[in-house]
Amino acid sequence: MTRFIFITGGVTSSLGKGLASAALGALLQARGFSVRLRKLDPYLNVDPGTMSPYQHGEVYVTDDGAETDLDLGHYERFTGVPTRRSDNVTTGQIYSKVIARERRGDYLGATVQVIPHVTDAIKEFVRSDLNGEDFIVCEIGGTVGDIEGLPYLEAIRQLGNELGREGSMFVHLTLVPYLASAGELKTKPTQHSVKELQSVGIQPDVVVCRCEREIPLEARHKLALFCNLRPRAVVQALDVDTIYAVPSAYHGEGLDDEVCRHFGLDTDAPDLTAWDNVTACIRKPDGEVTIGVVGKYTSLLDSYKSLAEAMTHGGIANNVRVKVNWLDSEIFEGDGTVHALEDVNGILIPGGFGERGSEGKIKAARFAREHQVPYFGICFGMQMAVIEAVRNLAGVEKAGSTEFGPCTEPIVGLLTEWTVGNRVERRDTDSELGGTMRLGAYPCVIEAGSQVHGIYGGGEISERHRHRYEVNINYREAMEASGLRLSGMSPDGTLPEIIERPDHPWFIGVQYHPELKSKPFDPHPLFTSFIEAAVAQSRLM
Ligand code: GLN
């Protein structure tokens, strides 16, 4: 039987509901249950693909090509279960579906309303595409009290009734702030938040309280009394030093015990050795390397969530701490010098969009090439490295990308045609922007004898993409003349997917996003190898 755990949030946003959901998923998994995590996002966009990274943070791409919320990245990193399109829905998608049905006449003359039509569509989504999992942990985005969230709360309230206590559970995550002036932790915001939930008919079964100090026993009893709960159902979630310590911390506070008790499940305590090993390694590394990430959205680090995690994973694999210098590429432009790159052990240019800052990235790629500093170019970072090489080493001075406007030497050009299985996708400059990039997992064939072949330990890989432009294979000669090896190609041989420099200790560019598949227990081989190269470089300094 599949049981549903609904996670809501109260008091403030940014409490880490996604992490809490992921950690609970990991705990249930460690008890031997199969889990799947999904997220309901109340905003009106159809997906976050068209939102600015400053608004939304990273867009997490699934194998099946959905552009989703970054919390799905946490779900995948914590449970190892590959996320799918059917794990994230937004109000934009729900309404599109309801309106399409109305236009088709499916509602047989009824007045279409939020209850029941929108709530039915939400419930349908929550229960769709299941594969007999023991648990579905379903996170509701936003904060209780948001107008956009109301249909979702109503839908999960109805689901709670339909599934019964044995099939559903409500977990509410709140904040118990410490007021320095009063010298006390305050429970009132949590009381209000639970009241708000109760007013829409939801009685939480567990309240998880984020706090920076230990919640005294009497405060927990008070919370239990006011929130209509047993004291053991008030779980404290003290701040921890690394996100990978969250599952053990929650277990220590009895969260998974309470969940099992609710469902009447009697299992052994979870085996958390893997988590303990990961946190031990993060807490006591043997050395440190510094990576300079030259990007554009460096003022909002949520934009690079998976990237930051993948670097940490590469550090775990090499038993070192990875310190990241987040550098805005514009500082290198004009007369800007590259001093900020002089002390780093590796340079990484991540994915990005648009012309602003691109010349600074090209300059950073040149610095890495000329100074033999390990260089990792991801998507946009690969494109910029290719432009740099062809401009400065093959004499194609006007080399550029059509992403920045008309271009006489389009080394990087709009992708107008590519194959997905046995179907051909076509695009032109007038195509809509939403959901039309080359998205999701595609196979890539790696040349035997190349550096990446050794790193992956094989010649056939599948990685996730999210881009509209692509390195132009018509310039193969110029690229090779500039010393680049095209070591990974799409199976039909038309799309360069990986480049490397045989004359450099570690200079690799990939058109896909390897950071999306890296996990703390299973670091991505490219990140493991890049950090290893950075460690070697640090020994030379
Ligand atoms: N802007 C580039 C493109 O669309 C790169 C995208 C990316 O880095 N994800 O191809």
mmCIF file of C-alpha atoms in Angstrom, residues 87-367:
data_model
loop_
_atom_site.group_PDB
_atom_site.id
_atom_site.type_symbol
_atom_site.label_atom_id
_atom_site.label_comp_id
_atom_site.label_asym_id
_atom_site.label_seq_id
_atom_site.Cartn_x
_atom_site.Cartn_y
_atom_site.Cartn_z
ATOM 1 C CA ASP A 87 7.233 14.771 -9.507
ATOM 2 C CA ASN A 88 6.595 18.502 -9.819
ATOM 3 C CA VAL A 89 3.442 20.380 -10.714
ATOM 4 C CA THR A 90 2.565 24.072 -10.707
ATOM 5 C CA THR A 91 -0.682 26.020 -10.705
ATOM 6 C CA GLY A 92 0.135 26.956 -14.311
ATOM 7 C CA GLN A 93 0.058 23.271 -15.292
ATOM 8 C CA ILE A 94 -3.047 22.500 -13.242
ATOM 9 C CA TYR A 95 -5.009 25.399 -14.732
ATOM 10 C CA SER A 96 -3.797 24.640 -18.281
ATOM 11 C CA LYS A 97 -5.167 21.136 -17.857
ATOM 12 C CA VAL A 98 -8.491 22.266 -16.394
ATOM 13 C CA ILE A 99 -9.012 24.906 -19.079
ATOM 14 C CA ALA A 100 -8.119 22.457 -21.872
ATOM 15 C CA ARG A 101 -10.712 20.049 -20.460
ATOM 16 C CA GLU A 102 -13.291 22.802 -20.305
ATOM 17 C CA ARG A 103 -12.618 23.700 -23.965
ATOM 18 C CA ARG A 104 -13.011 20.061 -24.964
ATOM 19 C CA GLY A 105 -16.354 19.995 -23.214
ATOM 20 C CA ASP A 106 -15.252 17.360 -20.715
ATOM 21 C CA TYR A 107 -17.135 19.008 -17.853
ATOM 22 C CA LEU A 108 -20.479 18.385 -19.536
ATOM 23 C CA GLY A 109 -21.939 21.834 -18.985
ATOM 24 C CA ALA A 110 -20.839 22.288 -15.383
ATOM 25 C CA THR A 111 -19.622 25.610 -14.014
ATOM 26 C CA VAL A 112 -15.880 25.058 -13.660
ATOM 27 C CA GLN A 113 -14.727 25.948 -10.144
ATOM 28 C CA VAL A 114 -11.682 25.740 -7.871
ATOM 29 C CA ILE A 115 -13.538 23.166 -5.791
ATOM 30 C CA PRO A 116 -13.992 20.533 -7.170
ATOM 31 C CA HIS A 117 -12.360 20.911 -10.594
ATOM 32 C CA VAL A 118 -9.017 22.469 -9.688
ATOM 33 C CA THR A 119 -8.710 20.442 -6.489
ATOM 34 C CA ASP A 120 -9.592 17.261 -8.436
ATOM 35 C CA ALA A 121 -6.813 18.018 -10.919
ATOM 36 C CA ILE A 122 -4.369 18.482 -8.023
ATOM 37 C CA LYS A 123 -5.451 15.208 -6.392
ATOM 38 C CA GLU A 124 -5.182 13.427 -9.715
ATOM 39 C CA PHE A 125 -1.617 14.676 -10.028
ATOM 40 C CA VAL A 126 -0.658 13.581 -6.513
ATOM 41 C CA ARG A 127 -1.903 10.050 -7.200
ATOM 42 C CA SER A 128 -0.640 9.760 -10.769
ATOM 43 C CA ASP A 129 2.327 7.785 -12.091
ATOM 44 C CA LEU A 130 2.853 5.675 -8.968
ATOM 45 C CA ASN A 131 4.756 2.413 -9.040
ATOM 46 C CA GLY A 132 3.740 0.761 -5.813
ATOM 47 C CA GLU A 133 6.057 2.886 -3.649
ATOM 48 C CA ASP A 134 5.653 2.452 0.117
ATOM 49 C CA PHE A 135 5.714 6.210 0.641
ATOM 50 C CA ILE A 136 5.066 9.344 -1.375
ATOM 51 C CA VAL A 137 6.447 12.373 0.414
ATOM 52 C CA CYS A 138 4.643 15.333 -1.083
ATOM 53 C CA GLU A 139 5.863 18.835 -0.346
ATOM 54 C CA ILE A 140 3.572 21.827 -0.768
ATOM 55 C CA GLY A 141 5.528 24.896 -1.860
ATOM 56 C CA GLY A 142 5.093 28.288 -0.215
ATOM 57 C CA THR A 143 3.906 29.073 3.286
ATOM 58 C CA VAL A 144 0.537 28.370 4.897
ATOM 59 C CA GLY A 145 -1.567 31.501 4.460
ATOM 60 C CA ASP A 146 -0.426 32.243 0.902
ATOM 61 C CA ILE A 147 -3.416 32.868 -1.378
ATOM 62 C CA GLU A 148 -1.966 30.694 -4.149
ATOM 63 C CA GLY A 149 -1.559 27.781 -1.766
ATOM 64 C CA LEU A 150 -5.222 27.472 -0.740
ATOM 65 C CA PRO A 151 -6.396 25.061 -3.466
ATOM 66 C CA TYR A 152 -3.468 22.783 -2.606
ATOM 67 C CA LEU A 153 -4.303 22.730 1.093
ATOM 68 C CA GLU A 154 -7.914 21.994 0.239
ATOM 69 C CA ALA A 155 -6.827 19.189 -2.101
ATOM 70 C CA ILE A 156 -4.584 17.527 0.491
ATOM 71 C CA ARG A 157 -7.274 17.944 3.150
ATOM 72 C CA GLN A 158 -9.659 16.009 0.885
ATOM 73 C CA LEU A 159 -6.961 13.413 0.211
ATOM 74 C CA GLY A 160 -6.451 13.009 3.944
ATOM 75 C CA ASN A 161 -10.144 12.100 4.213
ATOM 76 C CA GLU A 162 -10.118 9.783 1.252
ATOM 77 C CA LEU A 163 -6.961 7.920 2.275
ATOM 78 C CA GLY A 164 -7.692 7.847 5.981
ATOM 79 C CA ARG A 165 -5.135 8.028 8.788
ATOM 80 C CA GLU A 166 -3.623 4.732 7.724
ATOM 81 C CA GLY A 167 -2.874 6.124 4.289
ATOM 82 C CA SER A 168 -1.923 9.739 4.976
ATOM 83 C CA MET A 169 -0.083 11.974 7.367
ATOM 84 C CA PHE A 170 0.457 15.716 7.690
ATOM 85 C CA VAL A 171 3.816 17.139 8.737
ATOM 86 C CA HIS A 172 4.141 20.874 9.315
ATOM 87 C CA LEU A 173 7.526 22.604 9.350
ATOM 88 C CA THR A 174 7.754 25.860 11.286
ATOM 89 C CA LEU A 175 10.198 28.199 12.936
ATOM 90 C CA VAL A 176 10.717 28.662 16.657
ATOM 91 C CA PRO A 177 12.737 31.884 16.742
ATOM 92 C CA TYR A 178 15.048 32.976 19.522
ATOM 93 C CA LEU A 179 14.399 36.535 20.656
ATOM 94 C CA ALA A 180 17.655 37.894 21.980
ATOM 95 C CA SER A 181 15.983 40.818 23.771
ATOM 96 C CA ALA A 182 13.738 38.430 25.706
ATOM 97 C CA GLY A 183 16.393 35.737 25.959
ATOM 98 C CA GLU A 184 13.721 33.198 24.956
ATOM 99 C CA LEU A 185 12.572 30.915 22.197
ATOM 100 C CA LYS A 186 9.132 31.927 20.992
ATOM 101 C CA THR A 187 6.391 29.396 20.260
ATOM 102 C CA LYS A 188 3.635 31.828 19.246
ATOM 103 C CA PRO A 189 4.444 31.934 15.488
ATOM 104 C CA THR A 190 4.134 28.122 15.392
ATOM 105 C CA GLN A 191 0.849 28.220 17.317
ATOM 106 C CA HIS A 192 -0.545 30.718 14.791
ATOM 107 C CA SER A 193 0.688 28.772 11.846
ATOM 108 C CA VAL A 194 -0.930 25.558 13.087
ATOM 109 C CA LYS A 195 -4.160 27.472 13.764
ATOM 110 C CA GLU A 196 -4.089 28.678 10.166
ATOM 111 C CA LEU A 197 -3.759 25.079 8.990
ATOM 112 C CA GLN A 198 -6.549 23.956 11.292
ATOM 113 C CA SER A 199 -8.769 26.707 9.878
ATOM 114 C CA VAL A 200 -8.605 24.986 6.482
ATOM 115 C CA GLY A 201 -9.366 21.661 8.086
ATOM 116 C CA ILE A 202 -5.904 20.183 8.457
ATOM 117 C CA GLN A 203 -4.682 18.949 11.821
ATOM 118 C CA PRO A 204 -0.946 18.284 11.536
ATOM 119 C CA ASP A 205 0.196 14.939 12.923
ATOM 120 C CA VAL A 206 3.725 16.160 13.530
ATOM 121 C CA VAL A 207 5.186 19.634 13.842
ATOM 122 C CA VAL A 208 8.870 19.944 13.003
ATOM 123 C CA CYS A 209 10.319 23.082 14.580
ATOM 124 C CA ARG A 210 13.389 24.697 13.048
ATOM 125 C CA CYS A 211 15.390 26.411 15.771
ATOM 126 C CA GLU A 212 18.860 27.680 16.445
ATOM 127 C CA ARG A 213 18.757 26.703 20.127
ATOM 128 C CA GLU A 214 17.497 23.663 21.987
ATOM 129 C CA ILE A 215 13.747 23.944 22.688
ATOM 130 C CA PRO A 216 13.212 23.428 26.440
ATOM 131 C CA LEU A 217 10.850 20.629 27.460
ATOM 132 C CA GLU A 218 8.202 22.978 28.824
ATOM 133 C CA ALA A 219 8.119 24.906 25.543
ATOM 134 C CA ARG A 220 7.572 21.632 23.702
ATOM 135 C CA HIS A 221 4.725 20.733 26.038
ATOM 136 C CA LYS A 222 3.209 24.147 25.474
ATOM 137 C CA LEU A 223 3.465 23.707 21.702
ATOM 138 C CA ALA A 224 1.898 20.253 21.976
ATOM 139 C CA LEU A 225 -0.976 21.635 24.034
ATOM 140 C CA PHE A 226 -1.722 24.533 21.711
ATOM 141 C CA CYS A 227 -1.219 22.555 18.518
ATOM 142 C CA ASN A 228 -3.390 19.655 19.651
ATOM 143 C CA LEU A 229 -0.537 17.127 19.565
ATOM 144 C CA ARG A 230 1.235 14.639 21.792
ATOM 145 C CA PRO A 231 4.572 16.083 23.011
ATOM 146 C CA ARG A 232 6.580 13.491 21.084
ATOM 147 C CA ALA A 233 4.946 14.752 17.886
ATOM 148 C CA VAL A 234 6.684 18.090 18.410
ATOM 149 C CA VAL A 235 10.072 17.440 16.846
ATOM 150 C CA GLN A 236 12.854 19.925 17.167
ATOM 151 C CA ALA A 237 15.106 20.546 14.166
ATOM 152 C CA LEU A 238 18.197 22.308 15.416
ATOM 153 C CA ASP A 239 20.468 23.996 12.873
ATOM 154 C CA VAL A 240 23.235 21.671 11.711
ATOM 155 C CA ASP A 241 26.628 22.375 10.144
ATOM 156 C CA THR A 242 26.021 20.446 6.914
ATOM 157 C CA ILE A 243 22.812 19.516 5.125
ATOM 158 C CA TYR A 244 23.930 15.882 5.027
ATOM 159 C CA ALA A 245 23.680 15.770 8.816
ATOM 160 C CA VAL A 246 19.916 16.425 8.643
ATOM 161 C CA PRO A 247 18.731 12.785 8.330
ATOM 162 C CA SER A 248 20.705 11.687 11.404
ATOM 163 C CA ALA A 249 19.624 14.774 13.329
ATOM 164 C CA TYR A 250 15.937 14.118 12.556
ATOM 165 C CA HIS A 251 16.331 10.497 13.480
ATOM 166 C CA GLY A 252 17.908 11.549 16.778
ATOM 167 C CA GLU A 253 14.821 13.650 17.480
ATOM 168 C CA GLY A 254 12.485 10.782 16.685
ATOM 169 C CA LEU A 255 10.880 12.008 13.450
ATOM 170 C CA ASP A 256 10.956 8.676 11.609
ATOM 171 C CA ASP A 257 9.853 6.838 14.774
ATOM 172 C CA GLU A 258 6.830 9.097 14.959
ATOM 173 C CA VAL A 259 6.030 8.518 11.273
ATOM 174 C CA CYS A 260 6.246 4.738 11.710
ATOM 175 C CA ARG A 261 4.117 4.920 14.861
ATOM 176 C CA HIS A 262 1.488 6.923 12.984
ATOM 177 C CA PHE A 263 1.213 4.261 10.297
ATOM 178 C CA GLY A 264 1.507 1.373 12.739
ATOM 179 C CA LEU A 265 4.749 0.169 11.145
ATOM 180 C CA ASP A 266 7.160 -1.800 13.226
ATOM 181 C CA THR A 267 10.617 -1.777 11.646
ATOM 182 C CA ASP A 268 14.211 -1.861 12.816
ATOM 183 C CA ALA A 269 16.004 1.420 13.380
ATOM 184 C CA PRO A 270 17.401 2.807 10.140
ATOM 185 C CA ASP A 271 20.974 2.096 9.140
ATOM 186 C CA LEU A 272 22.530 5.549 8.844
ATOM 187 C CA THR A 273 26.172 4.511 8.410
ATOM 188 C CA ALA A 274 26.358 5.968 4.905
ATOM 189 C CA TRP A 275 25.156 9.356 6.179
ATOM 190 C CA ASP A 276 27.520 9.261 9.127
ATOM 191 C CA ASN A 277 30.438 8.545 6.779
ATOM 192 C CA VAL A 278 29.512 11.449 4.526
ATOM 193 C CA THR A 279 29.238 13.914 7.405
ATOM 194 C CA ALA A 280 32.444 12.638 9.049
ATOM 195 C CA CYS A 281 34.271 13.260 5.790
ATOM 196 C CA ILE A 282 32.798 16.779 5.438
ATOM 197 C CA ARG A 283 33.667 17.642 9.041
ATOM 198 C CA LYS A 284 37.218 16.307 9.078
ATOM 199 C CA PRO A 285 38.717 16.637 5.613
ATOM 200 C CA ASP A 286 42.386 16.142 4.937
ATOM 201 C CA GLY A 287 43.213 19.422 3.200
ATOM 202 C CA GLU A 288 41.412 22.061 1.192
ATOM 203 C CA VAL A 289 41.282 23.291 -2.400
ATOM 204 C CA THR A 290 39.873 26.541 -3.753
ATOM 205 C CA ILE A 291 37.787 26.596 -6.887
ATOM 206 C CA GLY A 292 36.995 29.862 -8.653
ATOM 207 C CA VAL A 293 33.495 29.692 -10.133
ATOM 208 C CA VAL A 294 33.183 32.411 -12.751
ATOM 209 C CA GLY A 295 29.491 33.026 -13.284
ATOM 210 C CA LYS A 296 26.769 35.570 -13.575
ATOM 211 C CA TYR A 297 24.248 34.797 -10.857
ATOM 212 C CA THR A 298 26.804 34.699 -8.069
ATOM 213 C CA SER A 299 24.762 37.012 -5.821
ATOM 214 C CA LEU A 300 22.117 34.293 -5.413
ATOM 215 C CA LEU A 301 23.868 31.025 -4.741
ATOM 216 C CA ASP A 302 20.616 29.056 -5.013
ATOM 217 C CA SER A 303 21.149 29.529 -8.759
ATOM 218 C CA TYR A 304 24.055 27.107 -8.522
ATOM 219 C CA LYS A 305 22.641 24.682 -5.945
ATOM 220 C CA SER A 306 23.460 21.378 -7.649
ATOM 221 C CA LEU A 307 26.825 22.710 -8.758
ATOM 222 C CA ALA A 308 27.812 23.637 -5.199
ATOM 223 C CA GLU A 309 26.681 20.221 -3.974
ATOM 224 C CA ALA A 310 28.517 18.382 -6.757
ATOM 225 C CA MET A 311 31.740 20.191 -5.804
ATOM 226 C CA THR A 312 31.222 19.137 -2.186
ATOM 227 C CA HIS A 313 30.754 15.552 -3.425
ATOM 228 C CA GLY A 314 33.984 15.795 -5.429
ATOM 229 C CA GLY A 315 35.627 16.942 -2.191
ATOM 230 C CA ILE A 316 34.203 13.954 -0.284
ATOM 231 C CA ALA A 317 35.621 11.596 -2.926
ATOM 232 C CA ASN A 318 39.075 13.169 -2.466
ATOM 233 C CA ASN A 319 38.733 13.718 1.260
ATOM 234 C CA VAL A 320 39.269 17.483 0.980
ATOM 235 C CA ARG A 321 37.173 20.549 1.696
ATOM 236 C CA VAL A 322 36.237 22.472 -1.425
ATOM 237 C CA LYS A 323 36.212 26.187 -0.824
ATOM 238 C CA VAL A 324 34.440 28.100 -3.574
ATOM 239 C CA ASN A 325 35.236 31.664 -4.627
ATOM 240 C CA TRP A 326 32.113 32.835 -6.417
ATOM 241 C CA LEU A 327 33.298 35.394 -8.946
ATOM 242 C CA ASP A 328 31.150 37.629 -11.123
ATOM 243 C CA SER A 329 32.639 37.307 -14.615
ATOM 244 C CA GLU A 330 32.073 41.006 -15.306
ATOM 245 C CA ILE A 331 34.985 41.872 -13.011
ATOM 246 C CA PHE A 332 37.312 40.471 -15.674
ATOM 247 C CA GLU A 333 35.913 42.593 -18.499
ATOM 248 C CA GLY A 334 37.416 45.657 -20.169
ATOM 249 C CA ASP A 335 40.729 46.348 -18.514
ATOM 250 C CA GLY A 336 39.748 44.078 -15.631
ATOM 251 C CA THR A 337 42.604 41.782 -14.746
ATOM 252 C CA VAL A 338 42.347 38.192 -13.724
ATOM 253 C CA HIS A 339 44.101 38.582 -10.335
ATOM 254 C CA ALA A 340 41.178 36.912 -8.615
ATOM 255 C CA LEU A 341 42.119 33.708 -10.446
ATOM 256 C CA GLU A 342 45.753 33.670 -9.435
ATOM 257 C CA ASP A 343 45.297 31.774 -6.180
ATOM 258 C CA VAL A 344 42.667 29.249 -7.187
ATOM 259 C CA ASN A 345 43.362 25.558 -7.748
ATOM 260 C CA GLY A 346 40.677 25.141 -10.371
ATOM 261 C CA ILE A 347 38.393 27.311 -12.506
ATOM 262 C CA LEU A 348 34.827 26.335 -13.265
ATOM 263 C CA ILE A 349 32.522 28.190 -15.640
ATOM 264 C CA PRO A 350 28.975 26.986 -15.091
ATOM 265 C CA GLY A 351 25.856 27.153 -17.225
ATOM 266 C CA GLY A 352 24.571 30.586 -18.126
ATOM 267 C CA PHE A 353 22.524 32.609 -20.538
ATOM 268 C CA GLY A 354 22.991 35.847 -22.473
ATOM 269 C CA GLU A 355 25.836 38.066 -23.529
ATOM 270 C CA ARG A 356 26.385 39.963 -20.290
ATOM 271 C CA GLY A 357 29.568 38.768 -18.668
ATOM 272 C CA SER A 358 30.499 36.418 -21.523
ATOM 273 C CA GLU A 359 33.749 38.232 -22.411
ATOM 274 C CA GLY A 360 34.841 37.902 -18.773
ATOM 275 C CA LYS A 361 34.219 34.163 -18.966
ATOM 276 C CA ILE A 362 36.223 33.934 -22.181
ATOM 277 C CA LYS A 363 39.078 35.715 -20.424
ATOM 278 C CA ALA A 364 38.880 33.321 -17.463
ATOM 279 C CA ALA A 365 38.974 30.314 -19.839
ATOM 280 C CA ARG A 366 42.062 31.796 -21.481
ATOM 281 C CA PHE A 367 43.736 32.242 -18.099
#
